């Protein structure tokens, strides 16, 4: 306890947006530049917003306001979310299947199709803009050879502007490139990552077409770069933030990377942290 207190009292090395919340766990956060707010997902089910005024002072603790509280989410978790031109697209840990599953993260393509990773069964659902299942993407590459690396599988996912998906396998540390076929014919490739593996990789965010941010733990963030269209890649820099809070997602605000952290501390209000990631080689 004394160690945690000392970590909390230490002066942050980079800029931090602190905000008060009623919950302990916040899995994902994305910046909505049109409305100057962070959108956050509740592990207990639901979605909140943290508005950031133009004259915000770093010393000011912001306040979270719940904006979605769906009774159907009771007992389940809200995990990955994505913001697109049409609004907020989010997928919950509530997915109907003939097998056990764990919907974790989501990306949206230019046509409005959503791609949802299954952390437990190592597959990806393709869901149309009408909310109906289109297809399921599977590959033997999604299953690690060691059984214990499949305890936590496909997780963070992003849609690249060139029309393919990038997906990370949390326990296996692998990064995949998925070329999206027009007729459901998807080609899955294992990206050779030097400086890897990306073990404990969680949320992903593209900083540019050639640079990918991988949030996780130990380190809190990795900057991965590719010069050949993501056939190969390299870990070029890392960032170590407050590891005791556990980084789970990344977002871009004003060209800067901010890492969402899972754990909040304090009572009765819990204080959460969105930490700027300043990468170094």
XYZ file of C-alpha atoms in Angstrom:
281
model
C 0.000 0.000 0.000
C 2.820 2.410 0.877
C 4.452 1.652 -2.482
C 1.232 2.455 -4.369
C 0.806 5.684 -2.439
C 4.366 6.733 -3.280
C 3.713 6.028 -6.961
C 0.533 8.086 -6.888
C 2.229 11.034 -5.171
C 5.180 11.065 -7.573
C 5.178 13.920 -10.101
C 4.259 12.622 -13.575
C 7.036 12.761 -16.149
C 4.585 13.716 -18.918
C 1.250 15.489 -19.241
C -1.705 13.716 -17.612
C -5.457 14.248 -17.804
C -6.851 13.157 -14.448
C -10.580 12.651 -14.030
C -12.936 11.563 -11.277
C -15.209 8.593 -11.815
C -17.677 6.483 -9.864
C -16.050 3.256 -11.060
C -12.747 1.509 -10.493
C -12.192 0.134 -14.020
C -12.060 1.993 -17.347
C -10.928 -0.225 -20.225
C -10.804 2.044 -23.260
C -10.702 5.779 -24.034
C -10.847 7.604 -27.375
C -10.560 11.337 -28.095
C -13.531 12.970 -29.844
C -12.041 16.143 -31.320
C -15.357 17.472 -32.644
C -16.817 17.707 -29.149
C -13.563 18.109 -27.161
C -14.136 15.065 -25.003
C -12.744 11.663 -24.187
C -15.177 8.765 -24.540
C -14.505 5.954 -22.041
C -15.889 2.444 -21.619
C -16.921 1.011 -18.247
C -15.844 -2.493 -17.311
C -19.087 -2.631 -15.341
C -21.129 -1.846 -18.465
C -21.788 1.551 -20.031
C -20.002 4.515 -21.591
C -18.998 7.913 -20.209
C -17.530 11.180 -21.434
C -14.905 13.523 -20.023
C -15.245 17.009 -21.467
C -12.020 19.021 -21.760
C -12.481 22.827 -21.816
C -10.282 24.995 -24.026
C -8.721 26.633 -20.961
C -8.106 23.380 -19.098
C -5.354 23.544 -16.470
C -3.230 20.419 -15.861
C -3.886 20.757 -12.128
C -7.660 20.525 -12.615
C -9.233 17.099 -12.179
C -11.922 16.570 -14.807
C -15.272 14.877 -14.195
C -16.718 11.845 -15.928
C -20.400 11.866 -16.936
C -22.169 8.652 -17.870
C -23.865 8.895 -21.284
C -24.906 5.279 -21.909
C -26.412 3.030 -19.268
C -28.062 0.116 -21.030
C -29.919 -2.215 -18.671
C -29.069 -5.099 -21.031
C -25.411 -4.651 -20.080
C -25.994 -5.649 -16.462
C -23.345 -8.143 -15.417
C -21.310 -7.613 -18.567
C -18.459 -5.349 -19.559
C -18.031 -2.553 -22.095
C -14.583 -2.906 -23.636
C -13.215 -1.578 -26.934
C -14.844 1.347 -28.705
C -14.207 3.383 -31.828
C -15.337 6.824 -32.948
C -16.172 7.342 -36.622
C -17.873 10.050 -38.697
C -21.336 8.769 -37.910
C -20.847 8.930 -34.154
C -19.678 6.449 -31.543
C -19.477 2.802 -32.456
C -18.961 0.493 -29.504
C -19.154 -3.242 -28.972
C -19.860 -4.861 -25.659
C -18.958 -8.146 -24.080
C -22.453 -9.304 -25.077
C -22.296 -11.358 -28.249
C -24.613 -14.194 -29.242
C -22.697 -17.401 -30.362
C -22.804 -21.298 -30.218
C -19.634 -21.223 -28.382
C -18.089 -19.266 -25.513
C -16.584 -15.934 -26.542
C -15.173 -12.640 -25.314
C -15.691 -9.643 -27.590
C -12.826 -7.296 -26.831
C -11.958 -4.569 -29.347
C -13.409 -3.092 -32.535
C -12.380 -1.307 -35.730
C -14.507 0.164 -38.526
C -13.699 0.231 -42.256
C -14.578 2.889 -44.835
C -17.868 1.145 -45.691
C -19.065 1.119 -42.087
C -18.372 -2.556 -41.403
C -17.125 -3.326 -37.910
C -14.501 -5.922 -37.027
C -14.677 -7.294 -33.480
C -11.919 -9.397 -31.929
C -12.729 -12.451 -29.833
C -10.152 -12.551 -27.051
C -11.151 -16.053 -26.010
C -11.819 -17.967 -29.230
C -9.219 -16.212 -31.441
C -11.460 -15.086 -34.262
C -12.834 -11.840 -35.665
C -16.490 -11.039 -36.350
C -17.291 -8.857 -39.347
C -20.523 -6.971 -38.622
C -22.359 -4.866 -41.195
C -23.533 -1.318 -40.561
C -27.019 -2.763 -39.980
C -25.663 -4.658 -36.965
C -25.933 -8.108 -38.590
C -23.119 -10.644 -38.709
C -21.508 -10.742 -42.161
C -18.721 -13.284 -41.695
C -16.153 -14.679 -39.283
C -12.419 -14.410 -39.926
C -10.438 -17.413 -38.704
C -6.862 -18.555 -39.251
C -4.531 -21.223 -37.816
C -2.054 -18.372 -37.302
C -4.327 -16.941 -34.603
C -3.596 -19.936 -32.345
C -0.220 -19.944 -30.622
C 1.737 -23.216 -30.402
C 2.081 -22.985 -26.612
C -1.258 -23.651 -24.874
C -0.690 -21.032 -22.177
C -0.293 -18.288 -24.788
C -3.891 -18.908 -25.840
C -5.284 -17.990 -22.430
C -5.543 -14.470 -23.860
C -5.736 -14.125 -27.628
C -6.727 -11.564 -30.271
C -7.176 -8.142 -28.736
C -6.398 -4.693 -30.167
C -7.434 -4.009 -33.757
C -7.254 -1.042 -36.162
C -8.301 -0.458 -39.750
C -5.465 0.898 -41.908
C -6.342 3.574 -44.523
C -4.913 1.279 -47.215
C -7.739 -1.172 -46.550
C -6.369 -3.868 -44.251
C -6.556 -4.689 -40.551
C -3.777 -4.817 -37.968
C -4.443 -7.068 -34.965
C -2.346 -7.993 -31.923
C -2.374 -11.304 -30.010
C -1.960 -10.430 -26.329
C -0.278 -13.479 -24.788
C 1.388 -14.676 -27.992
C 2.794 -11.211 -28.758
C 2.119 -11.602 -32.493
C 0.994 -8.852 -34.880
C -1.170 -9.780 -37.867
C -2.039 -8.080 -41.141
C -5.425 -9.045 -42.581
C -6.211 -8.119 -46.171
C -9.983 -7.693 -46.388
C -11.495 -9.509 -49.363
C -14.611 -8.176 -51.068
C -16.323 -11.560 -50.970
C -15.235 -12.603 -47.503
C -11.897 -13.970 -48.710
C -9.536 -12.571 -46.086
C -5.785 -13.210 -46.212
C -4.050 -13.372 -42.834
C -0.301 -12.720 -42.604
C 2.012 -12.844 -39.601
C 4.036 -9.626 -39.497
C 7.694 -10.169 -38.661
C 8.381 -7.634 -35.903
C 11.983 -6.942 -34.968
C 12.446 -5.788 -31.406
C 9.346 -7.807 -30.494
C 7.379 -9.809 -29.555
C 4.508 -7.541 -28.546
C 3.658 -9.586 -25.463
C 0.789 -8.159 -23.347
C -0.150 -5.865 -26.233
C -3.677 -4.527 -25.751
C -5.250 -1.529 -27.511
C -3.879 -0.263 -30.841
C -3.927 3.176 -32.480
C -2.386 4.394 -35.736
C -0.244 7.479 -35.253
C 0.299 7.580 -39.029
C 0.037 5.048 -41.890
C 3.546 3.815 -41.001
C 3.452 4.124 -37.199
C 1.384 2.055 -34.772
C 1.007 2.555 -31.018
C 0.588 -0.611 -28.945
C -0.704 -0.058 -25.413
C -0.003 -2.690 -22.795
C 2.038 -3.326 -19.707
C 5.811 -3.557 -19.280
C 6.259 -1.315 -21.199
C 3.108 0.816 -21.087
C 3.423 1.679 -24.770
C 5.409 0.607 -27.806
C 5.861 2.540 -31.038
C 5.993 0.150 -33.996
C 7.002 1.310 -37.479
C 6.821 -0.254 -40.942
C 8.323 0.913 -44.232
C 6.939 -1.855 -46.480
C 3.185 -1.704 -46.031
C 3.212 -3.762 -42.822
C 4.751 -6.919 -44.227
C 7.494 -6.365 -41.637
C 7.832 -3.906 -38.762
C 10.124 -2.798 -35.950
C 9.669 -1.628 -32.379
C 11.443 1.726 -32.629
C 10.626 3.259 -29.232
C 8.882 2.579 -25.919
C 7.253 4.492 -23.079
C 7.014 3.510 -19.434
C 4.089 5.130 -17.647
C 2.411 4.267 -14.324
C 2.570 0.475 -14.571
C 0.497 -0.039 -11.431
C -2.477 1.452 -13.309
C -2.109 -0.897 -16.353
C -2.291 0.725 -19.816
C -5.079 -0.794 -21.931
C -5.786 1.577 -24.842
C -4.262 4.412 -26.871
C -5.765 7.471 -28.511
C -4.474 10.520 -30.393
C -5.219 14.068 -29.240
C -3.715 17.053 -31.071
C -1.043 14.806 -32.563
C -0.026 13.422 -29.161
C -0.515 9.869 -27.901
C -2.468 9.347 -24.669
C -2.707 5.993 -22.917
C -5.841 4.984 -21.065
C -5.214 3.122 -17.812
C -7.481 0.441 -16.419
C -7.298 1.154 -12.690
C -8.591 4.156 -10.780
C -7.602 4.983 -7.205
C -9.226 6.914 -4.386
C -12.441 6.942 -2.348
C -15.300 7.754 -2.647
C -14.425 9.143 -6.078
C -11.900 7.191 -8.095
C -9.217 9.180 -9.905
C -8.252 7.881 -13.343
C -5.370 8.879 -15.611
C -4.983 9.493 -19.324
C -1.202 9.758 -19.687
C 0.710 11.321 -22.560
C 3.157 8.809 -23.997
C 6.507 10.360 -24.973
C 8.443 7.603 -26.704
C 12.195 7.094 -26.562
C 14.467 4.556 -28.219
